[in-house]
Amino acid sequence: MTHSNPPDTAMPVRAATFPDGPDSMLLNPDIEESQWRGERVRAGLRPRIVLTGLAGAALAALAAASGGGFAAVFALSAGILAVCASVVAGWYSAARMLTDHRHAPGRFCRLDRVRGEFFFRSRDFADLGTASYAVRTLIAGVDELHRSPARAWIDPGVPREVHRVVWQAVCCLDRTRAARGLAGELATDPDSTVGELAAAAREAVTVIDDALDEIVRHVHGCLVLTRAWEAKLRHDELATRTDHVLATVPGRAELLRLTEAAEALPQTVFAYITAARDITGAGAFPWEQPASSWSRLLCILPRGLRRGTASGRALARRVRSGEGLS
């Protein structure tokens, strides 16, 4: 059965645009929603936006106090326009706080000033070799799990726990940068006495990578289960839709009645047409001529119509006798 509580609407994985192109980022699960709201307020109240709004308000107030005249009206309009522009710019900046990080060179916003404080990008680990693939896989897995329709059928705490475990694993991987650098440095040292140190550094890095692979495997197991349940849900939905659609399809008996009714129509029309021919004396139809003079088009007429001349003539006699055509 499904849970009555709606799933958390905050998605832990977001697609964002950075100076080097679009990328996916994993949000820090320890950041509360109130803190995110505060960051949105800060983004919407940047100094330039606030100063523009204040200048526009001051200009509008001075114009309103100065009385009439074209200059006052122009200044009032400019002030109101500046205030409206600052409001729109503030709303736009707050709305795109998480998704747009295309700042000027050398400038950073509060969110991407410190790597890992608010989020990790998948490209943050591009320099770690094969471990970067594991990070991308984990981020994609968290995103898929939170978007899956099967999420409504499991405990709401499970996706959040997956998010937290993946975040902690990524943090552990980020802390191995110094060890990886040291292992590379020791490996290139010709002094044989550092061999043991290089082996210890490589061992520490290998332990982290192996643990990361295990986490990837377990997250994939969660996705396999949710995908299987999604397939069941899709099958049930398709079965319900199929039953509903097929219930509206005309039945065989109804179609049989229609074909039987349509079958008699050509013979009836033929009888009236030949009767009209006999009344008007228009002469024989091409199919009433010898077979050698029939055109190819007329050869496709139903055989019953070719033999229906007698019926048409009988109808014509009824017309002449006073019965009329109904």
GROMACS .gro file of C-alpha atoms in nm:
model
  326
    1MET     CA    1   0.000   0.000   0.000
    2THR     CA    2   0.110   0.355  -0.059
    3HIS     CA    3   0.207   0.597   0.215
    4SER     CA    4  -0.027   0.883   0.294
    5ASN     CA    5   0.258   1.129   0.332
    6PRO     CA    6   0.353   1.292   0.001
    7PRO     CA    7   0.712   1.251  -0.108
    8ASP     CA    8   0.960   1.524  -0.035
    9THR     CA    9   0.946   1.775  -0.316
   10ALA     CA   10   1.308   1.891  -0.274
   11MET     CA   11   1.510   1.709  -0.537
   12PRO     CA   12   1.866   1.634  -0.420
   13VAL     CA   13   2.008   1.633  -0.774
   14ARG     CA   14   1.978   1.940  -0.992
   15ALA     CA   15   2.086   2.018  -1.345
   16ALA     CA   16   2.277   2.347  -1.354
   17THR     CA   17   2.476   2.557  -1.596
   18PHE     CA   18   2.836   2.643  -1.520
   19PRO     CA   19   3.101   2.841  -1.709
   20ASP     CA   20   3.229   2.511  -1.854
   21GLY     CA   21   2.882   2.395  -1.957
   22PRO     CA   22   2.584   2.210  -1.808
   23ASP     CA   23   2.645   1.964  -1.527
   24SER     CA   24   2.455   1.778  -1.255
   25MET     CA   25   2.512   1.854  -0.890
   26LEU     CA   26   2.435   1.668  -0.569
   27LEU     CA   27   2.301   1.892  -0.293
   28ASN     CA   28   2.422   1.868   0.065
   29PRO     CA   29   2.153   1.684   0.266
   30ASP     CA   30   2.254   1.869   0.583
   31ILE     CA   31   2.139   2.204   0.444
   32GLU     CA   32   1.795   2.280   0.586
   33GLU     CA   33   1.519   2.429   0.375
   34SER     CA   34   1.528   2.744   0.587
   35GLN     CA   35   1.893   2.791   0.494
   36TRP     CA   36   1.810   2.749   0.125
   37ARG     CA   37   1.540   3.014   0.160
   38GLY     CA   38   1.795   3.245   0.320
   39GLU     CA   39   2.032   3.190   0.028
   40ARG     CA   40   1.752   3.271  -0.216
   41VAL     CA   41   1.682   3.594  -0.029
   42ARG     CA   42   2.051   3.688  -0.041
   43ALA     CA   43   2.062   3.612  -0.412
   44GLY     CA   44   1.757   3.828  -0.475
   45LEU     CA   45   1.891   4.116  -0.264
   46ARG     CA   46   2.227   4.165  -0.424
   47PRO     CA   47   2.373   4.513  -0.368
   48ARG     CA   48   2.334   4.620  -0.730
   49ILE     CA   49   1.968   4.513  -0.735
   50VAL     CA   50   1.893   4.681  -0.401
   51LEU     CA   51   2.066   5.005  -0.499
   52THR     CA   52   1.878   5.014  -0.829
   53GLY     CA   53   1.548   4.972  -0.649
   54LEU     CA   54   1.631   5.235  -0.387
   55ALA     CA   55   1.744   5.483  -0.651
   56GLY     CA   56   1.427   5.427  -0.848
   57ALA     CA   57   1.210   5.471  -0.539
   58ALA     CA   58   1.393   5.792  -0.443
   59LEU     CA   59   1.359   5.930  -0.795
   60ALA     CA   60   0.989   5.849  -0.803
   61ALA     CA   61   0.936   6.013  -0.463
   62LEU     CA   62   1.119   6.331  -0.567
   63ALA     CA   63   0.926   6.347  -0.894
   64ALA     CA   64   0.595   6.306  -0.714
   65ALA     CA   65   0.686   6.581  -0.466
   66SER     CA   66   0.804   6.827  -0.730
   67GLY     CA   67   0.461   6.879  -0.882
   68GLY     CA   68   0.354   6.858  -1.246
   69GLY     CA   69   0.540   6.910  -1.569
   70PHE     CA   70   0.695   6.687  -1.831
   71ALA     CA   71   1.022   6.647  -1.642
   72ALA     CA   72   0.840   6.532  -1.329
   73VAL     CA   73   0.632   6.282  -1.523
   74PHE     CA   74   0.943   6.150  -1.698
   75ALA     CA   75   1.133   6.119  -1.370
   76LEU     CA   76   0.837   5.946  -1.204
   77SER     CA   77   0.811   5.697  -1.492
   78ALA     CA   78   1.185   5.629  -1.482
   79GLY     CA   79   1.175   5.574  -1.107
   80ILE     CA   80   0.884   5.332  -1.128
   81LEU     CA   81   1.056   5.148  -1.414
   82ALA     CA   82   1.376   5.116  -1.210
   83VAL     CA   83   1.185   4.977  -0.912
   84CYS     CA   84   1.001   4.725  -1.130
   85ALA     CA   85   1.326   4.624  -1.300
   86SER     CA   86   1.496   4.566  -0.966
   87VAL     CA   87   1.204   4.354  -0.845
   88VAL     CA   88   1.211   4.140  -1.159
   89ALA     CA   89   1.590   4.109  -1.145
   90GLY     CA   90   1.577   4.006  -0.780
   91TRP     CA   91   1.311   3.743  -0.845
   92TYR     CA   92   1.502   3.609  -1.145
   93SER     CA   93   1.827   3.592  -0.949
   94ALA     CA   94   1.661   3.410  -0.659
   95ALA     CA   95   1.481   3.166  -0.889
   96ARG     CA   96   1.802   3.072  -1.073
   97MET     CA   97   2.024   3.064  -0.767
   98LEU     CA   98   2.077   2.687  -0.786
   99THR     CA   99   2.068   2.634  -1.161
  100ASP     CA  100   2.275   2.920  -1.304
  101HIS     CA  101   2.639   2.952  -1.197
  102ARG     CA  102   2.770   3.137  -1.502
  103HIS     CA  103   2.952   3.412  -1.312
  104ALA     CA  104   3.217   3.648  -1.438
  105PRO     CA  105   3.573   3.511  -1.443
  106GLY     CA  106   3.722   3.513  -1.096
  107ARG     CA  107   3.386   3.572  -0.929
  108PHE     CA  108   3.195   3.309  -0.735
  109CYS     CA  109   2.861   3.308  -0.559
  110ARG     CA  110   2.818   3.189  -0.203
  111LEU     CA  111   2.715   2.841  -0.318
  112ASP     CA  112   3.017   2.751  -0.528
  113ARG     CA  113   3.277   2.944  -0.332
  114VAL     CA  114   3.373   2.635  -0.131
  115ARG     CA  115   3.351   2.297  -0.303
  116GLY     CA  116   3.131   2.058  -0.111
  117GLU     CA  117   2.980   2.314   0.123
  118PHE     CA  118   2.646   2.329  -0.055
  119PHE     CA  119   2.688   2.077  -0.338
  120PHE     CA  120   2.926   1.861  -0.537
  121ARG     CA  121   2.939   1.866  -0.914
  122SER     CA  122   3.001   1.549  -1.109
  123ARG     CA  123   3.294   1.726  -1.277
  124ASP     CA  124   3.450   1.796  -0.938
  125PHE     CA  125   3.590   1.442  -0.953
  126ALA     CA  126   3.695   1.435  -1.319
  127ASP     CA  127   4.061   1.434  -1.211
  128LEU     CA  128   4.024   1.117  -1.002
  129GLY     CA  129   4.031   0.869  -1.288
  130THR     CA  130   3.790   0.576  -1.268
  131ALA     CA  131   3.643   0.708  -0.943
  132SER     CA  132   3.477   0.990  -1.140
  133TYR     CA  133   3.260   0.734  -1.321
  134ALA     CA  134   3.145   0.594  -0.986
  135VAL     CA  135   3.051   0.944  -0.871
  136ARG     CA  136   2.848   1.010  -1.185
  137THR     CA  137   2.675   0.675  -1.141
  138LEU     CA  138   2.587   0.750  -0.778
  139ILE     CA  139   2.452   1.098  -0.857
  140ALA     CA  140   2.241   0.960  -1.142
  141GLY     CA  141   2.115   0.682  -0.913
  142VAL     CA  142   2.003   0.926  -0.643
  143ASP     CA  143   1.825   1.135  -0.904
  144GLU     CA  144   1.648   0.834  -1.055
  145LEU     CA  145   1.541   0.701  -0.716
  146HIS     CA  146   1.388   1.035  -0.614
  147ARG     CA  147   1.202   1.070  -0.946
  148SER     CA  148   1.082   0.711  -0.962
  149PRO     CA  149   0.704   0.646  -0.939
  150ALA     CA  150   0.794   0.360  -0.705
  151ARG     CA  151   0.899   0.617  -0.445
  152ALA     CA  152   0.535   0.658  -0.342
  153TRP     CA  153   0.530   0.291  -0.238
  154ILE     CA  154   0.831   0.289  -0.007
  155ASP     CA  155   0.915   0.463   0.318
  156PRO     CA  156   0.992   0.832   0.250
  157GLY     CA  157   1.303   0.801   0.465
  158VAL     CA  158   1.465   0.547   0.233
  159PRO     CA  159   1.541   0.786  -0.057
  160ARG     CA  160   1.667   1.044   0.191
  161GLU     CA  161   1.895   0.782   0.348
  162VAL     CA  162   2.029   0.687   0.005
  163HIS     CA  163   2.097   1.055  -0.058
  164ARG     CA  164   2.283   1.085   0.272
  165VAL     CA  165   2.492   0.771   0.220
  166VAL     CA  166   2.592   0.880  -0.130
  167TRP     CA  167   2.681   1.227  -0.006
  168GLN     CA  168   2.902   1.087   0.269
  169ALA     CA  169   3.070   0.851   0.021
  170VAL     CA  170   3.140   1.142  -0.214
  171CYS     CA  171   3.281   1.343   0.075
  172CYS     CA  172   3.512   1.054   0.165
  173LEU     CA  173   3.626   1.036  -0.195
  174ASP     CA  174   3.694   1.410  -0.199
  175ARG     CA  175   3.916   1.371   0.106
  176THR     CA  176   4.140   1.125  -0.081
  177ARG     CA  177   4.280   1.394  -0.312
  178ALA     CA  178   4.583   1.454  -0.093
  179ALA     CA  179   4.647   1.079  -0.057
  180ARG     CA  180   4.621   1.030  -0.434
  181GLY     CA  181   4.859   1.315  -0.497
  182LEU     CA  182   5.103   1.176  -0.240
  183ALA     CA  183   5.084   0.828  -0.390
  184GLY     CA  184   5.163   0.968  -0.733
  185GLU     CA  185   5.452   1.171  -0.595
  186LEU     CA  186   5.601   0.878  -0.405
  187ALA     CA  187   5.564   0.650  -0.705
  188THR     CA  188   5.788   0.875  -0.911
  189ASP     CA  189   6.055   0.906  -0.640
  190PRO     CA  190   6.362   0.703  -0.740
  191ASP     CA  191   6.462   0.652  -0.377
  192SER     CA  192   6.386   0.291  -0.285
  193THR     CA  193   6.326   0.378   0.079
  194VAL     CA  194   5.996   0.543  -0.004
  195GLY     CA  195   5.857   0.226  -0.156
  196GLU     CA  196   5.675   0.130   0.161
  197LEU     CA  197   5.526   0.476   0.191
  198ALA     CA  198   5.403   0.465  -0.168
  199ALA     CA  199   5.248   0.123  -0.109
  200ALA     CA  200   5.069   0.250   0.204
  201ALA     CA  201   4.933   0.551   0.017
  202ARG     CA  202   4.813   0.334  -0.270
  203GLU     CA  203   4.650   0.094  -0.024
  204ALA     CA  204   4.458   0.376   0.144
  205VAL     CA  205   4.330   0.498  -0.193
  206THR     CA  206   4.239   0.144  -0.301
  207VAL     CA  207   4.033   0.089   0.014
  208ILE     CA  208   3.830   0.401  -0.058
  209ASP     CA  209   3.778   0.306  -0.423
  210ASP     CA  210   3.669  -0.047  -0.331
  211ALA     CA  211   3.421   0.088  -0.076
  212LEU     CA  212   3.289   0.329  -0.338
  213ASP     CA  213   3.236   0.042  -0.580
  214GLU     CA  214   3.040  -0.144  -0.312
  215ILE     CA  215   2.817   0.157  -0.256
  216VAL     CA  216   2.759   0.182  -0.630
  217ARG     CA  217   2.656  -0.184  -0.635
  218HIS     CA  218   2.410  -0.141  -0.348
  219VAL     CA  219   2.254   0.172  -0.497
  220HIS     CA  220   2.218  -0.012  -0.826
  221GLY     CA  221   2.038  -0.290  -0.636
  222CYS     CA  222   1.787  -0.033  -0.510
  223LEU     CA  223   1.733   0.090  -0.865
  224VAL     CA  224   1.684  -0.263  -0.996
  225LEU     CA  225   1.405  -0.316  -0.743
  226THR     CA  226   1.235   0.016  -0.816
  227ARG     CA  227   1.258  -0.043  -1.191
  228ALA     CA  228   1.095  -0.383  -1.150
  229TRP     CA  229   0.809  -0.225  -0.955
  230GLU     CA  230   0.781   0.054  -1.214
  231ALA     CA  231   0.740  -0.215  -1.480
  232LYS     CA  232   0.461  -0.371  -1.276
  233LEU     CA  233   0.292  -0.034  -1.239
  234ARG     CA  234   0.320   0.035  -1.611
  235HIS     CA  235   0.179  -0.309  -1.693
  236ASP     CA  236  -0.119  -0.256  -1.462
  237GLU     CA  237  -0.179   0.089  -1.609
  238LEU     CA  238  -0.162  -0.045  -1.964
  239ALA     CA  239  -0.394  -0.333  -1.875
  240THR     CA  240  -0.649  -0.091  -1.730
  241ARG     CA  241  -0.626   0.138  -2.032
  242THR     CA  242  -0.656  -0.158  -2.269
  243ASP     CA  243  -0.969  -0.286  -2.096
  244HIS     CA  244  -1.121   0.062  -2.103
  245VAL     CA  245  -1.040   0.119  -2.470
  246LEU     CA  246  -1.153  -0.225  -2.584
  247ALA     CA  247  -1.482  -0.178  -2.397
  248THR     CA  248  -1.563   0.113  -2.630
  249VAL     CA  249  -1.480  -0.081  -2.950
  250PRO     CA  250  -1.793  -0.190  -3.148
  251GLY     CA  251  -1.878  -0.554  -3.102
  252ARG     CA  252  -1.889  -0.825  -3.367
  253ALA     CA  253  -2.270  -0.840  -3.364
  254GLU     CA  254  -2.301  -0.466  -3.424
  255LEU     CA  255  -2.053  -0.478  -3.712
  256LEU     CA  256  -2.239  -0.776  -3.862
  257ARG     CA  257  -2.566  -0.582  -3.860
  258LEU     CA  258  -2.397  -0.289  -4.030
  259THR     CA  259  -2.241  -0.503  -4.303
  260GLU     CA  260  -2.573  -0.677  -4.367
  261ALA     CA  261  -2.749  -0.341  -4.394
  262ALA     CA  262  -2.479  -0.210  -4.628
  263GLU     CA  263  -2.490  -0.523  -4.841
  264ALA     CA  264  -2.848  -0.453  -4.953
  265LEU     CA  265  -2.785  -0.090  -5.047
  266PRO     CA  266  -2.617  -0.140  -5.390
  267GLN     CA  267  -2.896  -0.370  -5.509
  268THR     CA  268  -3.161  -0.122  -5.401
  269VAL     CA  269  -2.987   0.172  -5.568
  270PHE     CA  270  -2.937  -0.038  -5.881
  271ALA     CA  271  -3.305  -0.117  -5.897
  272TYR     CA  272  -3.402   0.250  -5.875
  273ILE     CA  273  -3.140   0.357  -6.129
  274THR     CA  274  -3.249   0.098  -6.386
  275ALA     CA  275  -3.613   0.191  -6.321
  276ALA     CA  276  -3.531   0.554  -6.389
  277ARG     CA  277  -3.349   0.446  -6.705
  278ASP     CA  278  -3.655   0.257  -6.826
  279ILE     CA  279  -3.890   0.549  -6.746
  280THR     CA  280  -3.677   0.804  -6.928
  281GLY     CA  281  -3.576   0.572  -7.212
  282ALA     CA  282  -3.211   0.658  -7.163
  283GLY     CA  283  -3.093   0.332  -7.311
  284ALA     CA  284  -2.891   0.042  -7.179
  285PHE     CA  285  -2.601   0.083  -6.939
  286PRO     CA  286  -2.255  -0.028  -7.052
  287TRP     CA  287  -2.268  -0.343  -6.840
  288GLU     CA  288  -2.591  -0.444  -7.019
  289GLN     CA  289  -2.404  -0.451  -7.350
  290PRO     CA  290  -2.215  -0.757  -7.469
  291ALA     CA  291  -1.923  -0.844  -7.251
  292SER     CA  292  -1.674  -0.757  -7.525
  293SER     CA  293  -1.781  -0.389  -7.514
  294TRP     CA  294  -1.754  -0.342  -7.136
  295SER     CA  295  -1.497  -0.100  -7.014
  296ARG     CA  296  -1.239  -0.210  -6.761
  297LEU     CA  297  -1.391   0.021  -6.500
  298LEU     CA  298  -1.737  -0.129  -6.531
  299CYS     CA  299  -1.602  -0.479  -6.495
  300ILE     CA  300  -1.540  -0.414  -6.127
  301LEU     CA  301  -1.912  -0.368  -6.051
  302PRO     CA  302  -2.067  -0.638  -5.830
  303ARG     CA  303  -2.193  -0.937  -6.020
  304GLY     CA  304  -2.534  -0.898  -5.861
  305LEU     CA  305  -2.573  -0.554  -6.019
  306ARG     CA  306  -2.498  -0.689  -6.363
  307ARG     CA  307  -2.783  -0.936  -6.324
  308GLY     CA  308  -3.020  -0.689  -6.163
  309THR     CA  309  -3.170  -0.549  -6.484
  310ALA     CA  310  -3.486  -0.753  -6.437
  311SER     CA  311  -3.540  -0.601  -6.093
  312GLY     CA  312  -3.503  -0.251  -6.236
  313ARG     CA  313  -3.751  -0.322  -6.511
  314ALA     CA  314  -4.000  -0.465  -6.264
  315LEU     CA  315  -3.973  -0.146  -6.058
  316ALA     CA  316  -4.029   0.060  -6.372
  317ARG     CA  317  -4.348  -0.136  -6.446
  318ARG     CA  318  -4.469  -0.059  -6.093
  319VAL     CA  319  -4.409   0.309  -6.157
  320ARG     CA  320  -4.602   0.301  -6.481
  321SER     CA  321  -4.891   0.117  -6.313
  322GLY     CA  322  -4.930   0.402  -6.063
  323GLU     CA  323  -4.761   0.266  -5.754
  324GLY     CA  324  -4.483   0.529  -5.777
  325LEU     CA  325  -4.141   0.541  -5.631
  326SER     CA  326  -4.117   0.567  -5.256
   0.00000   0.00000   0.00000
